[in-house]
mmCIF file of C-alpha atoms and ligand atoms in Angstrom:
data_model
loop_
_atom_site.group_PDB
_atom_site.id
_atom_site.type_symbol
_atom_site.label_atom_id
_atom_site.label_comp_id
_atom_site.label_asym_id
_atom_site.label_seq_id
_atom_site.Cartn_x
_atom_site.Cartn_y
_atom_site.Cartn_z
ATOM 1 C CA MET T 1 -8.898 25.971 11.940
ATOM 2 C CA VAL T 2 -7.141 25.506 8.585
ATOM 3 C CA PHE T 3 -7.029 21.766 9.359
ATOM 4 C CA GLU T 4 -10.774 21.647 10.069
ATOM 5 C CA SER T 5 -11.696 23.514 6.897
ATOM 6 C CA SER T 6 -9.404 21.285 4.814
ATOM 7 C CA VAL T 7 -11.030 18.178 6.263
ATOM 8 C CA ARG T 8 -14.491 19.554 5.445
ATOM 9 C CA TYR T 9 -13.307 20.492 1.958
ATOM 10 C CA VAL T 10 -12.104 16.933 1.264
ATOM 11 C CA ALA T 11 -15.457 15.561 2.483
ATOM 12 C CA GLU T 12 -17.272 17.930 0.067
ATOM 13 C CA MET T 13 -14.986 16.884 -2.776
ATOM 14 C CA ILE T 14 -15.804 13.220 -2.159
ATOM 15 C CA ILE T 15 -19.553 13.887 -1.977
ATOM 16 C CA GLU T 16 -19.460 15.784 -5.285
ATOM 17 C CA SER T 17 -17.143 13.315 -7.020
ATOM 18 C CA LYS T 18 -18.524 10.765 -9.486
ATOM 19 C CA LYS T 19 -15.518 8.519 -9.128
ATOM 20 C CA THR T 20 -13.032 8.690 -6.263
ATOM 21 C CA VAL T 21 -9.919 6.518 -6.184
ATOM 22 C CA ALA T 22 -7.424 6.257 -3.321
ATOM 23 C CA LEU T 23 -3.688 5.711 -3.693
ATOM 24 C CA THR T 24 -2.178 4.471 -0.445
ATOM 25 C CA GLY T 25 1.350 3.830 0.756
ATOM 26 C CA ALA T 26 3.238 2.572 3.770
ATOM 27 C CA GLY T 27 2.167 5.621 5.821
ATOM 28 C CA ILE T 28 -1.421 4.358 6.112
ATOM 29 C CA SER T 29 -0.152 1.295 7.986
ATOM 30 C CA THR T 30 2.228 2.941 10.465
ATOM 31 C CA GLU T 31 -0.658 3.306 12.915
ATOM 32 C CA SER T 32 -1.002 -0.501 12.735
ATOM 33 C CA GLY T 33 2.568 -0.777 13.980
ATOM 34 C CA ILE T 34 4.164 -1.419 10.566
ATOM 35 C CA PRO T 35 7.049 0.979 9.917
ATOM 36 C CA ASP T 36 7.179 2.818 6.584
ATOM 37 C CA PHE T 37 10.366 3.138 4.513
ATOM 38 C CA ARG T 38 11.151 6.841 4.459
ATOM 39 C CA GLY T 39 9.257 8.301 7.417
ATOM 40 C CA PRO T 40 11.089 9.311 10.629
ATOM 41 C CA GLU T 41 10.953 5.698 11.981
ATOM 42 C CA GLY T 42 11.434 4.244 8.475
ATOM 43 C CA LEU T 43 12.709 0.755 7.718
ATOM 44 C CA TRP T 44 15.622 2.055 5.639
ATOM 45 C CA LYS T 45 17.164 3.225 8.866
ATOM 46 C CA LYS T 46 17.379 -0.463 9.960
ATOM 47 C CA ILE T 47 17.629 -2.636 6.823
ATOM 48 C CA ASP T 48 19.947 -2.221 3.849
ATOM 49 C CA PRO T 49 17.684 -1.772 0.770
ATOM 50 C CA ARG T 50 20.242 -3.692 -1.334
ATOM 51 C CA LEU T 51 19.004 -6.839 0.447
ATOM 52 C CA VAL T 52 15.639 -6.547 -1.235
ATOM 53 C CA THR T 53 16.588 -6.330 -4.902
ATOM 54 C CA ILE T 54 15.627 -9.178 -7.227
ATOM 55 C CA GLN T 55 19.309 -9.589 -8.124
ATOM 56 C CA SER T 56 20.372 -10.204 -4.520
ATOM 57 C CA PHE T 57 17.400 -12.537 -4.020
ATOM 58 C CA ARG T 58 18.460 -14.612 -7.048
ATOM 59 C CA MET T 59 22.024 -14.840 -5.715
ATOM 60 C CA PHE T 60 21.296 -15.343 -1.999
ATOM 61 C CA PRO T 61 17.636 -16.326 -1.444
ATOM 62 C CA GLU T 62 18.479 -17.779 1.975
ATOM 63 C CA VAL T 63 19.774 -14.362 3.149
ATOM 64 C CA PHE T 64 16.439 -12.782 2.191
ATOM 65 C CA TRP T 65 14.423 -15.485 3.977
ATOM 66 C CA TYR T 66 16.721 -15.370 7.017
ATOM 67 C CA PHE T 67 16.235 -11.617 7.446
ATOM 68 C CA ILE T 68 12.608 -11.559 6.484
ATOM 69 C CA ALA T 69 11.100 -14.722 8.080
ATOM 70 C CA GLU T 70 10.544 -13.389 11.592
ATOM 71 C CA ARG T 71 9.627 -9.966 10.330
ATOM 72 C CA PHE T 72 6.889 -11.409 8.081
ATOM 73 C CA GLU T 73 5.553 -13.501 10.951
ATOM 74 C CA SER T 74 4.976 -10.391 13.032
ATOM 75 C CA LEU T 75 3.639 -8.366 10.063
ATOM 76 C CA MET T 76 1.080 -11.077 9.353
ATOM 77 C CA LYS T 77 -0.382 -10.466 12.826
ATOM 78 C CA ALA T 78 -0.890 -6.719 12.176
ATOM 79 C CA GLN T 79 -4.454 -5.442 12.234
ATOM 80 C CA PRO T 80 -6.091 -2.647 10.209
ATOM 81 C CA ASN T 81 -6.341 0.781 11.838
ATOM 82 C CA LYS T 82 -8.971 3.532 11.699
ATOM 83 C CA ALA T 83 -7.700 4.754 8.329
ATOM 84 C CA HIS T 84 -8.110 1.329 6.661
ATOM 85 C CA TYR T 85 -11.597 0.960 8.159
ATOM 86 C CA ALA T 86 -12.586 4.474 7.042
ATOM 87 C CA LEU T 87 -11.668 3.654 3.418
ATOM 88 C CA ALA T 88 -13.568 0.345 3.623
ATOM 89 C CA GLU T 89 -16.616 2.276 4.889
ATOM 90 C CA LEU T 90 -16.271 4.800 2.049
ATOM 91 C CA GLU T 91 -16.386 1.968 -0.495
ATOM 92 C CA LYS T 92 -19.369 0.405 1.285
ATOM 93 C CA ILE T 93 -21.422 3.618 1.036
ATOM 94 C CA GLY T 94 -20.572 3.877 -2.662
ATOM 95 C CA LYS T 95 -18.150 6.807 -2.429
ATOM 96 C CA LEU T 96 -14.873 5.035 -3.261
ATOM 97 C CA SER T 97 -14.325 3.159 -6.508
ATOM 98 C CA SER T 98 -11.027 1.474 -5.671
ATOM 99 C CA ILE T 99 -7.819 1.575 -3.678
ATOM 100 C CA ILE T 100 -4.504 1.414 -5.502
ATOM 101 C CA THR T 101 -2.025 0.382 -2.841
ATOM 102 C CA GLN T 102 1.741 0.081 -2.728
ATOM 103 C CA ASN T 103 1.418 -1.891 0.478
ATOM 104 C CA VAL T 104 1.953 -5.612 0.691
ATOM 105 C CA ASP T 105 0.456 -6.030 4.178
ATOM 106 C CA GLY T 106 -3.093 -6.915 3.043
ATOM 107 C CA LEU T 107 -4.636 -4.586 5.653
ATOM 108 C CA HIS T 108 -7.121 -3.007 3.211
ATOM 109 C CA PHE T 109 -8.618 -6.455 2.556
ATOM 110 C CA LYS T 110 -8.558 -7.270 6.276
ATOM 111 C CA ALA T 111 -10.506 -4.043 6.926
ATOM 112 C CA GLY T 112 -13.186 -5.143 4.439
ATOM 113 C CA SER T 113 -12.279 -3.213 1.277
ATOM 114 C CA LYS T 114 -13.119 -5.239 -1.835
ATOM 115 C CA ASN T 115 -11.701 -3.394 -4.823
ATOM 116 C CA VAL T 116 -8.017 -3.228 -3.908
ATOM 117 C CA ILE T 117 -5.261 -3.145 -6.523
ATOM 118 C CA GLU T 118 -2.034 -4.411 -4.957
ATOM 119 C CA LEU T 119 0.641 -2.839 -7.156
ATOM 120 C CA HIS T 120 3.596 -4.361 -5.290
ATOM 121 C CA GLY T 121 2.184 -7.829 -4.663
ATOM 122 C CA ASN T 122 1.285 -9.206 -1.253
ATOM 123 C CA MET T 123 2.847 -11.024 1.654
ATOM 124 C CA ARG T 124 0.016 -13.536 2.058
ATOM 125 C CA GLU T 125 1.710 -15.737 -0.503
ATOM 126 C CA ALA T 126 5.015 -17.034 -1.797
ATOM 127 C CA ILE T 127 5.553 -17.847 -5.481
ATOM 128 C CA CYS T 128 7.807 -20.438 -7.134
ATOM 129 C CA MET T 129 10.524 -18.724 -9.172
ATOM 130 C CA ASN T 130 10.435 -21.624 -11.630
ATOM 131 C CA CYS T 131 6.791 -22.694 -12.196
ATOM 132 C CA SER T 132 4.860 -19.805 -10.540
ATOM 133 C CA THR T 133 2.989 -22.114 -8.138
ATOM 134 C CA ILE T 134 1.490 -20.062 -5.305
ATOM 135 C CA VAL T 135 1.998 -21.229 -1.711
ATOM 136 C CA PRO T 136 0.466 -19.597 1.412
ATOM 137 C CA MET T 137 3.080 -17.523 3.246
ATOM 138 C CA ASP T 138 2.757 -19.364 6.567
ATOM 139 C CA GLU T 139 3.560 -22.623 4.756
ATOM 140 C CA ALA T 140 6.587 -21.036 3.025
ATOM 141 C CA LEU T 141 7.823 -19.643 6.344
ATOM 142 C CA LYS T 142 7.601 -23.061 8.017
ATOM 143 C CA MET T 143 9.497 -24.586 5.091
ATOM 144 C CA ALA T 144 12.114 -21.827 5.253
ATOM 145 C CA LYS T 145 12.769 -22.527 8.920
ATOM 146 C CA ARG T 146 12.954 -26.304 8.351
ATOM 147 C CA ASN T 147 15.199 -26.063 5.291
ATOM 148 C CA TYR T 148 18.039 -23.687 6.183
ATOM 149 C CA TYR T 149 16.011 -20.673 5.004
ATOM 150 C CA LEU T 150 15.550 -22.079 1.507
ATOM 151 C CA PRO T 151 11.850 -22.887 0.945
ATOM 152 C CA MET T 152 11.305 -25.039 -2.167
ATOM 153 C CA CYS T 153 8.294 -25.614 -4.415
ATOM 154 C CA LYS T 154 6.650 -29.018 -3.806
ATOM 155 C CA SER T 155 5.685 -29.296 -7.498
ATOM 156 C CA CYS T 156 9.032 -28.629 -9.199
ATOM 157 C CA GLY T 157 11.713 -28.059 -6.542
ATOM 158 C CA GLY T 158 12.147 -24.393 -7.595
ATOM 159 C CA ILE T 159 12.950 -21.722 -5.026
ATOM 160 C CA LEU T 160 10.043 -19.869 -3.428
ATOM 161 C CA LYS T 161 10.037 -16.079 -3.261
ATOM 162 C CA ALA T 162 7.675 -13.948 -1.185
ATOM 163 C CA ASN T 163 5.004 -12.768 -3.666
ATOM 164 C CA VAL T 164 6.067 -9.149 -3.189
ATOM 165 C CA ILE T 165 7.761 -7.051 -5.826
ATOM 166 C CA LEU T 166 11.429 -6.573 -5.024
ATOM 167 C CA PHE T 167 13.511 -3.647 -6.275
ATOM 168 C CA ASN T 168 14.310 -3.905 -10.014
ATOM 169 C CA GLU T 169 11.508 -6.438 -10.527
ATOM 170 C CA PRO T 170 8.652 -5.616 -12.963
ATOM 171 C CA LEU T 171 5.217 -4.900 -11.511
ATOM 172 C CA PRO T 172 2.326 -7.344 -12.083
ATOM 173 C CA LYS T 173 0.893 -6.443 -15.526
ATOM 174 C CA GLU T 174 -2.761 -6.825 -14.597
ATOM 175 C CA ALA T 175 -2.406 -4.656 -11.474
ATOM 176 C CA ILE T 176 -0.597 -1.866 -13.297
ATOM 177 C CA GLU T 177 -3.173 -1.860 -16.118
ATOM 178 C CA LYS T 178 -6.067 -1.670 -13.644
ATOM 179 C CA ALA T 179 -4.316 1.105 -11.675
ATOM 180 C CA LEU T 180 -3.722 3.117 -14.847
ATOM 181 C CA CYS T 181 -7.339 2.698 -15.890
ATOM 182 C CA GLU T 182 -8.616 3.812 -12.461
ATOM 183 C CA SER T 183 -6.244 6.807 -12.474
ATOM 184 C CA ARG T 184 -7.326 7.893 -15.955
ATOM 185 C CA THR T 185 -11.046 7.654 -15.242
ATOM 186 C CA CYS T 186 -11.396 9.079 -11.727
ATOM 187 C CA ASP T 187 -12.363 12.682 -11.049
ATOM 188 C CA LEU T 188 -10.846 12.712 -7.546
ATOM 189 C CA MET T 189 -7.760 10.971 -6.215
ATOM 190 C CA LEU T 190 -7.046 10.715 -2.503
ATOM 191 C CA VAL T 191 -3.318 10.265 -1.953
ATOM 192 C CA ILE T 192 -2.728 8.828 1.513
ATOM 193 C CA GLY T 193 0.462 7.981 3.410
ATOM 194 C CA THR T 194 2.932 7.896 0.556
ATOM 195 C CA SER T 195 6.097 9.886 -0.049
ATOM 196 C CA LEU T 196 5.412 9.612 -3.837
ATOM 197 C CA GLN T 197 8.989 8.596 -4.486
ATOM 198 C CA VAL T 198 8.436 5.054 -5.781
ATOM 199 C CA TYR T 199 7.496 4.735 -9.470
ATOM 200 C CA PRO T 200 5.298 3.895 -11.301
ATOM 201 C CA ALA T 201 2.910 4.246 -8.316
ATOM 202 C CA ALA T 202 3.919 7.890 -7.958
ATOM 203 C CA TYR T 203 2.798 8.569 -11.550
ATOM 204 C CA MET T 204 -0.839 7.723 -10.744
ATOM 205 C CA PRO T 205 -1.792 11.078 -9.147
ATOM 206 C CA ALA T 206 -0.012 12.954 -11.943
ATOM 207 C CA ILE T 207 -1.942 10.938 -14.553
ATOM 208 C CA ALA T 208 -5.218 11.590 -12.733
ATOM 209 C CA LYS T 209 -4.461 15.312 -12.502
ATOM 210 C CA GLN T 210 -3.523 15.462 -16.184
ATOM 211 C CA ARG T 211 -6.967 14.021 -17.032
ATOM 212 C CA GLY T 212 -8.668 16.736 -14.981
ATOM 213 C CA ALA T 213 -9.126 14.949 -11.653
ATOM 214 C CA LYS T 214 -8.773 16.764 -8.334
ATOM 215 C CA LEU T 215 -6.075 15.711 -5.897
ATOM 216 C CA ALA T 216 -6.298 15.558 -2.115
ATOM 217 C CA ILE T 217 -3.122 14.593 -0.264
ATOM 218 C CA ILE T 218 -3.154 13.317 3.318
ATOM 219 C CA ASN T 219 0.407 12.703 4.456
ATOM 220 C CA MET T 220 2.439 13.493 7.544
ATOM 221 C CA GLU T 221 5.260 15.072 5.539
ATOM 222 C CA PRO T 222 5.368 17.173 2.361
ATOM 223 C CA THR T 223 5.365 15.313 -0.976
ATOM 224 C CA PRO T 224 6.608 16.381 -4.436
ATOM 225 C CA LEU T 225 2.968 16.846 -5.557
ATOM 226 C CA ASP T 226 1.829 19.115 -2.712
ATOM 227 C CA ASP T 227 2.041 22.197 -4.929
ATOM 228 C CA SER T 228 -0.218 20.745 -7.612
ATOM 229 C CA ALA T 229 -2.782 19.286 -5.180
ATOM 230 C CA ASP T 230 -6.169 20.919 -4.581
ATOM 231 C CA VAL T 231 -5.865 20.282 -0.871
ATOM 232 C CA VAL T 232 -3.051 19.012 1.342
ATOM 233 C CA ILE T 233 -3.433 17.822 4.925
ATOM 234 C CA HIS T 234 -0.247 17.111 6.862
ATOM 235 C CA ALA T 235 -1.603 14.836 9.576
ATOM 236 C CA LYS T 236 -2.109 11.207 10.552
ATOM 237 C CA ALA T 237 -4.384 9.278 8.202
ATOM 238 C CA GLY T 238 -5.984 7.459 11.147
ATOM 239 C CA GLU T 239 -7.027 10.773 12.663
ATOM 240 C CA VAL T 240 -8.213 12.495 9.480
ATOM 241 C CA LEU T 241 -10.009 9.799 7.452
ATOM 242 C CA PRO T 242 -12.588 8.748 10.084
ATOM 243 C CA VAL T 243 -13.579 12.428 10.495
ATOM 244 C CA ILE T 244 -13.965 12.854 6.721
ATOM 245 C CA VAL T 245 -16.089 9.710 6.444
ATOM 246 C CA GLY T 246 -18.165 10.806 9.456
ATOM 247 C CA ILE T 247 -18.942 14.159 7.796
ATOM 248 C CA ILE T 248 -19.867 12.450 4.513
ATOM 249 C CA LYS T 249 -22.223 9.980 6.191
ATOM 250 C CA GLU T 250 -23.912 12.736 8.162
ATOM 251 C CA LYS T 251 -24.418 14.868 5.039
ATOM 252 C CA LEU T 252 -25.698 11.965 2.966
ATOM 253 C CA MET T 253 -28.094 10.963 5.728
ATOM 254 C CA ARG T 254 -29.443 14.507 6.015
ATOM 255 C CA ALA T 255 -29.881 14.703 2.252
ATOM 256 C CA SER T 256 -31.868 11.445 2.029
HETATM 257 P P1 NAD U 301 7.374 5.775 2.191
HETATM 258 O O1 NAD U 301 7.966 5.155 3.401
HETATM 259 O O2 NAD U 301 8.277 6.236 1.124
HETATM 260 O O3 NAD U 301 6.494 7.040 2.648
HETATM 261 C C1 NAD U 301 5.535 6.952 3.661
HETATM 262 C C2 NAD U 301 4.965 8.326 3.887
HETATM 263 O O4 NAD U 301 3.883 8.189 4.801
HETATM 264 C C3 NAD U 301 5.968 9.314 4.489
HETATM 265 O O5 NAD U 301 5.978 10.489 3.697
HETATM 266 C C4 NAD U 301 5.420 9.577 5.898
HETATM 267 O O6 NAD U 301 5.549 10.935 6.269
HETATM 268 C C5 NAD U 301 3.950 9.248 5.735
HETATM 269 N N1 NAD U 301 3.296 8.758 6.956
HETATM 270 C C6 NAD U 301 3.825 7.985 7.938
HETATM 271 N N2 NAD U 301 2.881 7.705 8.855
HETATM 272 C C7 NAD U 301 1.753 8.334 8.454
HETATM 273 C C8 NAD U 301 0.443 8.415 8.982
HETATM 274 N N3 NAD U 301 0.078 7.828 10.139
HETATM 275 N N4 NAD U 301 -0.498 9.137 8.291
HETATM 276 C C9 NAD U 301 -0.153 9.773 7.126
HETATM 277 N N5 NAD U 301 1.074 9.728 6.592
HETATM 278 C C10 NAD U 301 2.011 8.998 7.241
HETATM 279 O O7 NAD U 301 6.267 4.766 1.654
HETATM 280 P P2 NAD U 301 5.656 4.582 0.182
HETATM 281 O O8 NAD U 301 5.483 5.903 -0.470
HETATM 282 O O9 NAD U 301 4.482 3.676 0.330
HETATM 283 O O10 NAD U 301 6.771 3.849 -0.660
HETATM 284 C C11 NAD U 301 7.583 2.870 -0.091
HETATM 285 C C12 NAD U 301 7.492 1.461 -0.603
HETATM 286 O O11 NAD U 301 7.448 0.749 0.605
HETATM 287 C C13 NAD U 301 6.315 0.967 -1.333
HETATM 288 O O12 NAD U 301 6.832 0.334 -2.450
HETATM 289 C C14 NAD U 301 5.670 -0.133 -0.430
HETATM 290 O O13 NAD U 301 5.464 -1.289 -1.199
HETATM 291 C C15 NAD U 301 6.697 -0.455 0.563
HETATM 292 N N6 NAD U 301 6.332 -0.672 1.972
HETATM 293 C C16 NAD U 301 5.135 -1.253 2.308
HETATM 294 C C17 NAD U 301 4.802 -1.440 3.641
HETATM 295 C C18 NAD U 301 3.489 -2.090 3.979
HETATM 296 O O14 NAD U 301 3.014 -2.949 3.229
HETATM 297 N N7 NAD U 301 2.847 -1.677 5.066
HETATM 298 C C19 NAD U 301 5.667 -1.013 4.653
HETATM 299 C C20 NAD U 301 6.887 -0.411 4.282
HETATM 300 C C21 NAD U 301 7.193 -0.240 2.928
#
């Protein structure tokens, strides 16, 4: 009952909002078979996070590629789930301005969303550490396997890195500026599938709230911002978002 009224409340908030922005994290992709970091089945229970710092990549790039190559191959086959499609639909009907995502899996784009800000880079590409040439990931993976897990740039011979942001690496300037701008100018932020423990992404809802925006959190587990949110739904994004979008479409249709 509480769940149903919260879902209806979020739908109302979106209908009334002039500018809604979504912040998504690894939790939105777990229903696509991609594990998150800190959830119950999280990746940190299997991989040592020290492997994915920029410092360890600079010292031992072949260790990174060795551990990551097969994993990336399977992640690249992942498909969007109902939650990704629901957000794409929300944008299509003009009720979602943008998605700020911490995810590198590209599933928002695959689902058809257009205005996606990828704060932590993406795994579609690799980038040369020396000359910044971009190479498609499947090409980099083939090279890694052929060359003792050390893919090299064809232009300058530099080492290729997956175009994802590793720990201790700065975020892409353009993405962070866009995300800040969206957070400052929205009047509603949907926070979906993130533990809100990775910064600066986790600042975005606080910035939005500070500027007077409402916050709706949809996450399986409690987050540090639950107390300051206007509504919190502890449930699966793939179960909640399609219902919210369904209610919105029905109401908009009736009103037209
Ligand atoms: P996180 O692992 O810290 O938190 C994920 C949260 O999502 C958890 O609180 C969990 O309870 C919740 N969750 C899990 N499944 C859910 C579901 N079906 N519906 C709703 N909530 C669900 O992830 P984070 O906050 O995004 O931060 C971790 C970092 O991990 C980010 O920097 C991100 O770049 C990276 N990451 C990305 C991917 C990906 O691209 N898919 C996967 C793993 C990690």
